[in-house]
Short mmCIF file of C-alpha atoms and ligand atoms in Angstrom, two decimals:
data_model
loop_
_atom_site.label_atom_id
_atom_site.label_comp_id
_atom_site.label_asym_id
_atom_site.label_seq_id
_atom_site.Cartn_x
_atom_site.Cartn_y
_atom_site.Cartn_z
CA MET X 12 18.83 -23.95 -7.18
CA THR X 13 20.55 -24.06 -10.57
CA ALA X 14 18.53 -24.10 -13.80
CA VAL X 15 19.41 -27.77 -14.30
CA GLU X 16 18.17 -28.59 -10.78
CA ILE X 17 14.96 -26.59 -11.24
CA ALA X 18 14.17 -28.39 -14.51
CA ALA X 19 14.82 -31.79 -12.92
CA ALA X 20 12.57 -30.98 -9.95
CA VAL X 21 9.74 -29.65 -12.12
CA ARG X 22 9.97 -32.53 -14.60
CA SER X 23 9.76 -35.10 -11.83
CA GLY X 24 6.82 -33.34 -10.18
CA GLN X 25 8.89 -32.69 -7.06
CA ARG X 26 8.34 -28.94 -7.41
CA SER X 27 5.73 -26.96 -9.28
CA ALA X 28 6.79 -24.51 -11.96
CA ARG X 29 4.40 -22.07 -10.32
CA SER X 30 6.25 -22.18 -6.99
CA VAL X 31 9.55 -21.60 -8.79
CA VAL X 32 8.22 -18.66 -10.78
CA ASP X 33 6.54 -17.14 -7.72
CA GLU X 34 9.82 -17.36 -5.83
CA TYR X 35 11.78 -15.50 -8.52
CA LEU X 36 9.03 -12.91 -9.09
CA GLY X 37 9.17 -12.32 -5.33
CA ALA X 38 12.93 -11.76 -5.47
CA ILE X 39 12.46 -9.25 -8.30
CA ALA X 40 9.70 -7.42 -6.39
CA ASP X 41 11.90 -7.24 -3.29
CA GLY X 42 15.19 -6.29 -4.93
CA ASP X 43 14.88 -4.72 -8.34
CA ASP X 44 14.03 -1.20 -7.17
CA ASP X 45 17.66 -0.95 -6.05
CA ILE X 46 19.26 -2.73 -9.05
CA HIS X 47 17.02 -1.84 -12.03
CA ALA X 48 17.88 -5.00 -13.95
CA PHE X 49 14.45 -5.02 -15.61
CA ASN X 50 12.71 -2.62 -17.98
CA LEU X 51 9.56 -4.71 -17.73
CA VAL X 52 8.45 -7.67 -15.57
CA THR X 53 5.77 -9.83 -17.21
CA ALA X 54 4.53 -11.40 -13.97
CA ALA X 55 0.99 -12.35 -15.01
CA GLN X 56 2.16 -14.00 -18.23
CA ALA X 57 4.90 -15.85 -16.37
CA ARG X 58 2.46 -17.24 -13.80
CA ALA X 59 0.05 -18.34 -16.52
CA ARG X 60 2.85 -20.08 -18.42
CA ALA X 61 4.05 -21.80 -15.22
CA ASP X 62 0.53 -23.14 -14.62
CA GLU X 63 0.51 -24.55 -18.19
CA ILE X 64 3.76 -26.36 -17.51
CA ASP X 65 2.41 -27.81 -14.28
CA ALA X 66 -0.64 -29.02 -16.20
CA THR X 67 1.64 -30.67 -18.79
CA VAL X 68 3.52 -32.49 -16.02
CA ALA X 69 0.25 -33.54 -14.34
CA ALA X 70 -0.99 -34.95 -17.66
CA GLY X 71 2.14 -37.08 -17.97
CA ARG X 72 3.48 -35.22 -21.02
CA ASP X 73 7.10 -34.02 -21.46
CA PRO X 74 7.36 -30.35 -20.35
CA GLY X 75 10.80 -29.92 -22.01
CA PRO X 76 14.42 -29.83 -20.85
CA LEU X 77 14.14 -26.38 -19.20
CA ALA X 78 10.74 -26.98 -17.58
CA GLY X 79 9.84 -24.19 -15.18
CA VAL X 80 13.15 -22.33 -15.51
CA PRO X 81 12.63 -18.55 -15.28
CA VAL X 82 14.45 -16.64 -18.04
CA ALA X 83 15.09 -12.89 -18.37
CA LEU X 84 15.44 -11.51 -21.91
CA LYS X 85 17.59 -8.59 -23.00
CA ASP X 86 15.24 -5.89 -24.25
CA ASN X 87 16.51 -6.16 -27.84
CA LEU X 88 14.96 -9.63 -28.27
CA CYS X 89 11.56 -9.48 -29.91
CA THR X 90 8.61 -10.72 -27.87
CA ARG X 91 5.22 -10.85 -29.54
CA GLY X 92 2.88 -8.19 -28.17
CA VAL X 93 5.33 -7.28 -25.39
CA PRO X 94 7.23 -3.97 -25.67
CA THR X 95 10.80 -4.35 -26.91
CA THR X 96 12.55 -1.05 -26.33
CA CYS X 97 16.31 -1.55 -26.83
CA SER X 98 16.34 0.92 -23.89
CA SER X 99 15.70 3.66 -26.46
CA ARG X 100 13.02 6.34 -26.62
CA ILE X 101 12.78 5.83 -30.37
CA LEU X 102 10.91 2.53 -29.91
CA GLU X 103 8.40 4.10 -27.49
CA GLY X 104 5.02 2.41 -27.81
CA TRP X 105 6.22 -0.33 -30.18
CA ALA X 106 5.60 -4.04 -29.60
CA PRO X 107 6.88 -6.64 -32.08
CA PRO X 108 4.35 -8.76 -34.01
CA TYR X 109 6.49 -11.89 -33.58
CA ASP X 110 8.81 -13.74 -31.17
CA ALA X 111 12.55 -14.12 -31.75
CA THR X 112 13.56 -17.69 -32.60
CA VAL X 113 15.44 -18.01 -29.28
CA VAL X 114 12.30 -16.96 -27.40
CA GLU X 115 10.29 -19.64 -29.20
CA GLN X 116 12.97 -22.26 -28.55
CA LEU X 117 13.08 -21.44 -24.83
CA ARG X 118 9.30 -21.55 -24.49
CA ASN X 119 9.15 -24.87 -26.37
CA ALA X 120 11.75 -26.19 -23.92
CA GLY X 121 9.49 -25.29 -21.00
CA ALA X 122 11.31 -22.15 -19.82
CA VAL X 123 9.24 -19.27 -18.47
CA THR X 124 10.15 -15.72 -19.55
CA VAL X 125 9.82 -13.29 -16.64
CA GLY X 126 10.69 -9.97 -18.25
CA LYS X 127 12.86 -7.73 -20.40
CA THR X 128 16.19 -6.47 -19.10
CA ASN X 129 17.83 -3.06 -19.23
CA MET X 130 20.72 -2.45 -21.60
CA ASP X 131 22.81 0.26 -23.20
CA GLU X 132 20.67 1.87 -25.91
CA PHE X 133 20.74 -0.38 -28.98
CA ALA X 134 23.50 -2.38 -27.23
CA MET X 135 26.03 0.44 -27.63
CA GLY X 136 28.05 0.72 -24.46
CA SER X 137 29.98 -1.13 -21.78
CA SER X 138 28.23 -0.06 -18.57
CA THR X 139 24.43 0.04 -19.14
CA GLU X 140 24.61 3.75 -18.39
CA ASN X 141 23.53 4.56 -21.99
CA SER X 142 19.95 3.43 -21.28
CA ALA X 143 17.12 5.90 -21.83
CA PHE X 144 15.60 4.49 -18.63
CA GLY X 145 18.54 5.04 -16.26
CA PRO X 146 21.43 2.75 -15.36
CA THR X 147 21.46 -0.75 -13.86
CA ARG X 148 23.54 -1.24 -10.73
CA ASN X 149 25.96 -4.08 -10.04
CA PRO X 150 24.45 -6.44 -7.42
CA CYS X 151 27.96 -7.12 -6.04
CA ASP X 152 28.35 -3.38 -5.24
CA PRO X 153 25.52 -1.01 -6.20
CA SER X 154 27.93 1.93 -6.53
CA ARG X 155 29.50 0.12 -9.52
CA VAL X 156 28.28 -0.54 -13.04
CA PRO X 157 27.27 -4.08 -14.05
CA GLY X 158 29.13 -3.75 -17.36
CA GLY X 159 27.33 -3.64 -20.65
CA SER X 160 25.62 -3.62 -22.90
CA SER X 161 23.68 -6.59 -21.48
CA GLY X 162 24.09 -5.26 -17.93
CA GLY X 163 20.47 -5.90 -16.94
CA SER X 164 20.73 -9.57 -17.91
CA ALA X 165 24.01 -10.06 -16.04
CA ALA X 166 22.66 -8.26 -12.98
CA ALA X 167 19.42 -10.28 -13.05
CA VAL X 168 21.36 -13.54 -12.76
CA ALA X 169 23.88 -12.15 -10.23
CA ALA X 170 21.06 -10.80 -8.02
CA GLY X 171 19.12 -14.07 -8.11
CA PHE X 172 16.19 -12.55 -10.05
CA ALA X 173 16.42 -15.33 -12.68
CA PRO X 174 18.64 -18.40 -13.00
CA VAL X 175 19.03 -17.73 -16.74
CA ALA X 176 19.16 -14.60 -18.88
CA LEU X 177 19.86 -14.05 -22.55
CA GLY X 178 22.01 -11.25 -23.90
CA SER X 179 23.60 -10.23 -27.17
CA ASP X 180 27.32 -9.88 -27.82
CA THR X 181 28.59 -7.68 -30.67
CA GLY X 182 31.92 -6.71 -29.11
CA GLY X 183 31.74 -8.22 -25.64
CA SER X 184 28.28 -7.35 -24.36
CA ILE X 185 27.70 -10.78 -22.83
CA ARG X 186 31.20 -11.63 -21.64
CA GLN X 187 32.19 -8.27 -20.12
CA PRO X 188 29.06 -7.83 -17.94
CA ALA X 189 29.26 -11.52 -16.97
CA ALA X 190 32.82 -10.89 -15.74
CA LEU X 191 31.89 -7.71 -13.86
CA CYS X 192 28.89 -9.34 -12.15
CA GLY X 193 30.57 -12.69 -11.37
CA VAL X 194 28.45 -14.96 -13.57
CA VAL X 195 29.05 -17.21 -16.60
CA GLY X 196 28.45 -15.60 -20.04
CA VAL X 197 28.79 -17.19 -23.47
CA LYS X 198 29.26 -15.73 -26.94
CA PRO X 199 28.63 -18.66 -29.27
CA THR X 200 30.23 -19.10 -32.69
CA TYR X 201 28.77 -16.69 -35.27
CA GLY X 202 25.84 -18.52 -36.86
CA LEU X 203 25.34 -21.14 -34.14
CA VAL X 204 22.34 -19.36 -32.58
CA SER X 205 19.64 -17.80 -34.75
CA ARG X 206 19.38 -14.02 -34.63
CA TYR X 207 15.90 -13.90 -36.09
CA GLY X 208 14.13 -11.38 -33.86
CA LEU X 209 17.28 -9.83 -32.39
CA VAL X 210 17.21 -6.10 -33.14
CA ALA X 211 20.27 -5.60 -35.32
CA PHE X 212 23.25 -3.52 -34.15
CA ALA X 213 26.18 -4.73 -36.32
CA SER X 214 25.00 -7.72 -38.29
CA SER X 215 28.41 -9.23 -39.10
CA LEU X 216 29.22 -9.37 -35.36
CA ASP X 217 25.99 -9.83 -33.34
CA GLN X 218 25.39 -13.13 -31.50
CA ILE X 219 22.90 -14.17 -28.80
CA GLY X 220 24.04 -16.17 -25.79
CA PRO X 221 23.22 -17.12 -22.17
CA PHE X 222 24.10 -15.80 -18.72
CA THR X 223 23.87 -18.28 -15.85
CA ALA X 224 25.38 -18.91 -12.43
CA THR X 225 26.97 -22.22 -13.46
CA VAL X 226 28.77 -23.64 -16.50
CA ALA X 227 26.36 -26.60 -16.73
CA ASP X 228 23.39 -24.20 -16.86
CA SER X 229 24.92 -22.28 -19.76
CA ALA X 230 25.55 -25.57 -21.58
CA ALA X 231 21.92 -26.61 -21.08
CA VAL X 232 20.64 -23.28 -22.41
CA LEU X 233 23.03 -23.21 -25.36
CA ASP X 234 21.90 -26.69 -26.36
CA VAL X 235 18.31 -25.40 -26.50
CA ILE X 236 18.96 -22.19 -28.45
CA SER X 237 21.57 -23.40 -30.95
CA GLY X 238 20.74 -24.95 -34.30
CA PRO X 239 19.81 -24.09 -37.86
CA ASP X 240 17.03 -21.57 -38.62
CA SER X 241 15.80 -20.90 -42.13
CA ARG X 242 14.68 -17.43 -41.00
CA ASP X 243 18.30 -16.31 -40.35
CA SER X 244 20.42 -16.49 -43.51
CA THR X 245 23.64 -16.47 -41.42
CA SER X 246 22.58 -19.50 -39.38
CA ILE X 247 24.87 -22.54 -39.70
CA GLY X 248 23.00 -25.28 -41.54
CA ASP X 249 24.08 -28.32 -39.51
CA ALA X 250 22.93 -29.11 -35.99
CA GLN X 251 25.86 -29.48 -33.54
CA PRO X 252 26.23 -32.21 -30.89
CA PRO X 253 25.03 -31.09 -27.41
CA VAL X 254 27.78 -29.51 -25.32
CA ALA X 255 26.20 -30.74 -22.07
CA ASP X 256 27.15 -34.34 -22.95
CA THR X 257 30.93 -33.74 -22.85
CA LEU X 258 31.05 -31.20 -20.04
CA GLY X 259 32.88 -33.55 -17.69
CA ASP X 260 35.56 -34.70 -20.13
CA GLY X 261 38.32 -32.55 -18.61
CA VAL X 262 41.29 -30.85 -20.29
CA ASP X 263 43.94 -33.58 -20.05
CA GLY X 264 46.28 -33.19 -23.03
CA LEU X 265 44.58 -30.06 -24.41
CA ARG X 266 46.90 -27.33 -25.69
CA VAL X 267 45.99 -24.00 -24.07
CA GLY X 268 47.58 -20.70 -25.14
CA VAL X 269 47.73 -17.59 -22.97
CA LEU X 270 47.04 -14.83 -25.47
CA SER X 271 49.94 -12.41 -24.92
CA GLU X 272 48.42 -9.42 -26.75
CA LEU X 273 45.37 -9.48 -24.46
CA SER X 274 47.03 -10.42 -21.19
CA GLY X 275 49.85 -7.89 -20.65
CA ASP X 276 49.67 -4.11 -21.18
CA GLY X 277 46.70 -2.34 -19.63
CA ILE X 278 45.53 -5.32 -17.57
CA SER X 279 45.15 -4.49 -13.92
CA PRO X 280 47.61 -6.58 -11.79
CA ASP X 281 44.92 -8.21 -9.64
CA VAL X 282 43.06 -9.33 -12.79
CA ALA X 283 46.31 -10.66 -14.27
CA ALA X 284 46.94 -12.60 -11.05
CA ARG X 285 43.54 -14.30 -11.28
CA LEU X 286 44.28 -15.29 -14.88
CA GLN X 287 47.56 -16.86 -13.71
CA ALA X 288 45.67 -18.81 -11.05
CA ALA X 289 43.24 -20.07 -13.71
CA VAL X 290 46.11 -21.10 -15.97
CA GLY X 291 47.62 -23.00 -13.04
CA ALA X 292 44.33 -24.84 -12.49
CA LEU X 293 44.18 -25.89 -16.16
CA GLU X 294 47.79 -27.13 -15.96
CA THR X 295 47.03 -29.12 -12.81
CA ALA X 296 44.15 -30.73 -14.70
CA GLY X 297 46.53 -31.87 -17.42
CA ALA X 298 46.43 -29.08 -20.01
CA ARG X 299 49.69 -28.14 -21.74
CA VAL X 300 49.95 -24.37 -21.40
CA ALA X 301 52.19 -21.98 -23.37
CA GLN X 302 52.22 -18.32 -24.45
CA ALA X 303 50.37 -17.67 -27.72
CA SER X 304 50.60 -14.66 -29.99
CA VAL X 305 48.01 -13.12 -32.32
CA PRO X 306 49.91 -9.96 -33.36
CA ALA X 307 47.02 -8.32 -35.24
CA ALA X 308 44.73 -8.64 -32.18
CA VAL X 309 46.11 -5.29 -30.94
CA TYR X 310 44.24 -3.63 -33.84
CA GLY X 311 40.97 -5.32 -32.87
CA LEU X 312 39.48 -2.38 -31.00
CA SER X 313 40.30 0.11 -33.80
CA ALA X 314 38.78 -2.12 -36.48
CA TYR X 315 35.74 -2.84 -34.32
CA TYR X 316 35.02 0.85 -33.70
CA LEU X 317 34.87 1.47 -37.46
CA ILE X 318 33.08 -1.69 -38.62
CA SER X 319 30.41 -1.79 -35.91
CA PRO X 320 29.37 1.89 -36.24
CA ALA X 321 29.38 1.55 -40.05
CA GLU X 322 26.93 -1.36 -39.84
CA ALA X 323 24.93 0.37 -37.11
CA SER X 324 24.52 3.55 -39.17
CA SER X 325 22.89 1.42 -41.86
CA ASN X 326 20.81 -0.77 -39.51
CA LEU X 327 19.45 2.21 -37.56
CA ALA X 328 18.32 4.07 -40.70
CA ARG X 329 14.98 2.28 -40.36
CA TYR X 330 13.97 4.34 -37.29
CA ASP X 331 12.50 7.18 -39.33
CA GLY X 332 9.34 8.04 -37.42
CA VAL X 333 7.20 6.09 -39.89
CA ARG X 334 7.75 2.39 -39.30
CA TYR X 335 8.42 2.04 -35.57
CA GLY X 336 7.61 3.70 -32.26
CA LEU X 337 8.22 7.39 -31.73
CA ARG X 338 7.21 10.13 -34.17
CA VAL X 339 7.87 13.82 -33.56
CA ASP X 340 5.72 15.74 -36.05
CA ALA X 341 7.10 18.57 -38.17
CA ALA X 342 6.15 20.58 -41.28
CA SER X 343 7.77 18.26 -43.85
CA THR X 344 8.70 14.58 -43.93
CA PRO X 345 12.48 15.23 -43.79
CA ASP X 346 11.94 17.59 -40.85
CA MET X 347 9.81 14.90 -39.15
CA ASN X 348 12.60 12.33 -39.71
CA THR X 349 15.14 14.72 -38.22
CA ALA X 350 12.98 15.71 -35.25
CA THR X 351 12.16 12.07 -34.49
CA ARG X 352 15.76 10.88 -34.64
CA SER X 353 17.07 13.91 -32.72
CA THR X 354 14.60 13.29 -29.91
CA GLY X 355 14.54 9.50 -29.99
CA PHE X 356 18.24 8.61 -30.00
CA GLY X 357 20.64 9.23 -27.12
CA ASP X 358 24.12 10.74 -27.42
CA GLU X 359 26.10 7.50 -27.82
CA VAL X 360 23.81 6.19 -30.55
CA LYS X 361 24.13 9.52 -32.39
CA ARG X 362 27.92 9.36 -32.01
CA ARG X 363 28.00 5.85 -33.54
CA ILE X 364 25.72 6.87 -36.44
CA MET X 365 28.00 9.83 -37.20
CA ILE X 366 31.22 7.76 -36.98
CA GLY X 367 29.68 5.05 -39.15
CA THR X 368 28.32 7.43 -41.76
CA TYR X 369 31.70 9.17 -41.93
CA ALA X 370 33.63 5.89 -42.26
CA LEU X 371 31.36 4.81 -45.13
CA SER X 372 31.21 8.11 -47.00
CA ALA X 373 32.70 8.57 -50.48
CA GLY X 374 36.29 9.76 -50.15
CA TYR X 375 36.76 8.21 -46.68
CA TYR X 376 35.50 4.69 -47.35
CA ASP X 377 38.90 3.27 -48.39
CA ALA X 378 40.79 4.99 -45.60
CA TYR X 379 38.44 3.92 -42.80
CA TYR X 380 35.87 1.20 -43.51
CA GLY X 381 37.97 -0.49 -46.23
CA LYS X 382 41.09 -0.41 -44.06
CA ALA X 383 39.19 -1.81 -41.08
CA GLN X 384 37.95 -4.73 -43.20
CA LYS X 385 41.55 -5.50 -44.24
CA VAL X 386 42.61 -5.46 -40.59
CA ARG X 387 39.73 -7.82 -39.83
CA THR X 388 41.15 -10.26 -42.40
CA LEU X 389 44.61 -9.98 -40.80
CA ILE X 390 43.13 -10.84 -37.40
CA ILE X 391 41.25 -13.82 -38.88
CA ASN X 392 44.48 -15.07 -40.52
CA ASP X 393 46.56 -14.62 -37.35
CA PHE X 394 44.04 -16.59 -35.30
CA ALA X 395 43.93 -19.31 -37.97
CA SER X 396 47.67 -19.93 -37.57
CA VAL X 397 47.42 -19.97 -33.78
CA TRP X 398 44.69 -22.63 -33.97
CA GLU X 399 47.22 -24.93 -35.63
CA GLN X 400 49.10 -25.00 -32.33
CA PHE X 401 46.40 -24.58 -29.70
CA ASP X 402 42.96 -26.01 -28.88
CA LEU X 403 41.96 -23.06 -26.68
CA LEU X 404 43.19 -19.58 -25.80
CA VAL X 405 42.72 -17.72 -22.51
CA SER X 406 42.91 -14.06 -21.45
CA PRO X 407 41.18 -11.81 -18.95
CA THR X 408 37.63 -10.94 -20.03
CA SER X 409 37.91 -7.33 -18.89
CA PRO X 410 41.07 -5.35 -18.04
CA THR X 411 39.57 -4.25 -14.71
CA THR X 412 36.85 -5.20 -12.25
CA ALA X 413 33.59 -3.22 -12.21
CA PHE X 414 34.14 0.54 -12.31
CA SER X 415 32.05 3.17 -10.54
CA LEU X 416 28.89 4.64 -12.02
CA GLY X 417 29.80 7.83 -13.87
CA GLU X 418 33.53 7.05 -13.92
CA ARG X 419 33.82 6.65 -17.70
CA THR X 420 30.71 8.38 -19.08
CA ALA X 421 32.54 11.61 -19.93
CA ASP X 422 35.30 9.79 -21.80
CA PRO X 423 34.09 7.54 -24.65
CA MET X 424 37.63 6.26 -25.32
CA ALA X 425 38.00 5.03 -21.73
CA MET X 426 34.62 3.31 -22.07
CA TYR X 427 35.64 1.68 -25.38
CA MET X 428 38.82 0.31 -23.77
CA SER X 429 36.63 -1.96 -21.61
CA ASP X 430 36.18 -4.13 -24.73
CA VAL X 431 39.83 -4.56 -25.67
CA CYS X 432 39.90 -8.26 -24.69
CA THR X 433 36.50 -9.22 -26.05
CA VAL X 434 36.22 -7.65 -29.54
CA PRO X 435 38.80 -9.75 -31.42
CA VAL X 436 36.66 -12.90 -31.44
CA ASN X 437 33.60 -10.99 -32.65
CA LEU X 438 35.67 -9.94 -35.66
CA THR X 439 36.65 -13.57 -36.31
CA GLY X 440 33.30 -15.18 -35.44
CA GLN X 441 34.89 -17.63 -32.98
CA ALA X 442 33.36 -18.93 -29.75
CA ALA X 443 34.29 -17.40 -26.39
CA MET X 444 32.97 -17.32 -22.85
CA SER X 445 33.68 -15.71 -19.51
CA VAL X 446 33.95 -17.76 -16.34
CA PRO X 447 34.13 -16.11 -12.89
CA TYR X 448 37.48 -16.76 -11.26
CA GLY X 449 37.69 -15.19 -7.84
CA VAL X 450 37.87 -11.51 -6.94
CA GLY X 451 40.24 -8.58 -7.41
CA ASP X 452 41.84 -6.36 -4.75
CA ASP X 453 38.52 -4.51 -4.35
CA GLY X 454 36.66 -7.76 -3.61
CA LEU X 455 34.78 -7.58 -6.93
CA PRO X 456 34.50 -10.45 -9.42
CA VAL X 457 37.13 -11.22 -12.06
CA GLY X 458 36.29 -13.16 -15.22
CA VAL X 459 38.58 -15.37 -17.28
CA GLN X 460 37.89 -15.51 -21.01
CA ILE X 461 38.19 -18.85 -22.81
CA MET X 462 38.33 -18.66 -26.61
CA ALA X 463 37.86 -21.54 -29.04
CA PRO X 464 37.92 -21.87 -32.82
CA ALA X 465 34.60 -21.68 -34.67
CA LEU X 466 32.27 -24.45 -33.43
CA GLY X 467 34.73 -25.30 -30.65
CA GLU X 468 32.02 -24.91 -27.98
CA ALA X 469 32.36 -28.47 -26.65
CA VAL X 470 36.07 -28.12 -25.84
CA MET X 471 35.55 -24.59 -24.53
CA PHE X 472 32.91 -25.77 -22.08
CA ARG X 473 35.16 -28.60 -20.86
CA ALA X 474 37.78 -26.03 -19.85
CA ALA X 475 35.11 -23.83 -18.28
CA ALA X 476 33.89 -26.76 -16.18
CA VAL X 477 37.46 -27.48 -15.02
CA LEU X 478 37.94 -23.84 -13.98
CA GLU X 479 34.63 -23.76 -12.12
CA ALA X 480 35.46 -26.98 -10.26
CA SER X 481 38.91 -25.70 -9.28
CA LEU X 482 37.50 -22.73 -7.36
CA PRO X 483 37.32 -23.16 -3.59
N1 LIG W 6 30.73 -2.28 -25.62
C1 LIG W 6 30.80 -2.54 -27.04
C2 LIG W 6 30.16 -1.40 -27.78
O1 LIG W 6 29.85 -0.46 -27.17
C3 LIG W 6 30.16 -3.84 -27.33
C4 LIG W 6 28.69 -3.78 -27.41
C5 LIG W 6 28.05 -5.09 -27.68
O2 LIG W 6 28.68 -6.15 -27.68
N2 LIG W 6 26.79 -5.02 -28.00
O3 LIG W 6 29.99 -1.41 -28.97
#
């Protein structure tokens, strides 16, 4: 059943929330030893919450639009009293004293959180292999990675452990794993969804968004989690119209650009062929398709891998052995800080902190961080002119299908290349999503990325619905 179907059945009393939650907890118990999508399953809490929802229905009160829908949360979303690890040793033993806004919104809508999902440590990675707790496997082929950094969330939905999961996307961490696992993944416009209670990686880029099996389910979840929040100063002040209402409006007359810089060089031929098929489907549905060019997009990856580590080096300074989780004692406070951080952080996190500190240091600031910010402005300007001619842009989400475990761990550059198609819209703050569109030569899922201007979610979802309906 889809999330929308579950909510309808629970709301009407046709199915109990408890039976739904028991079914998904059963699937996790049966299957997650092989996949490792979850760091923690909160089964008792989930059952208790489901019983509350059933009592609300029995009393004739409104249980909310997502009544009884099980939701898995990426383990960088704060949950009150429940460990939130970011898949890092440095948060060992820490539990947040508050819930993230999105967690509150989901609960108020009747959803039932079932656990916390595995991820690359502090969301740094593209394969979920940078977890202190071991990798997650791709449910479509357990010898492959699920993508990352929200690989546990993508795998949870793909494996049928939860109809909905939340992830975070700083450079592609929702869209890329969604593509590799064959599910829908959405990175909303910067500021549309509150980040209060999301552990910060790179604050000018981070966004929270849903993973689901269907486009309509993602729309339903986005409508619940979007909206202003006074506790996040970057939150957009005006509420937006629900995207679910216009889902069926089609693409007739819409101008769709195929983004040349992200669709040619380095894209595997089978992935490129699936993009062409998707473009054909949009044309058949009445869209006017042409090539589009955003010349500065080719610098996206370089700018991203300076700006995001720079921000991360600052955000991660708070893990000092005093305020959170792990402490490794030593003779002096500075030695304790060093011992704690040396033990608590994994290699990739250390690499990012060093790159970021270097890019921000006196003497190198202008050449690296300052230059990257100028490139970011160029990319924003190039997209702005393209939006004068197009309503939507499309590209592959990932240059390849899911790669094998271990294939790219020894080569950080090869790993970073996984994000070449997804990072540009994080730099601009625009909306984007990945929709599964068939399989590659290896039989593994391919995702098509749809990009929209800021707050263009409604139009973006219309195109996503057309693509989904055009699949056999
Ligand atoms: N894979 C990218 C990185 O390693 C993106 C991560 C993300 O979006 N959180 O930084």
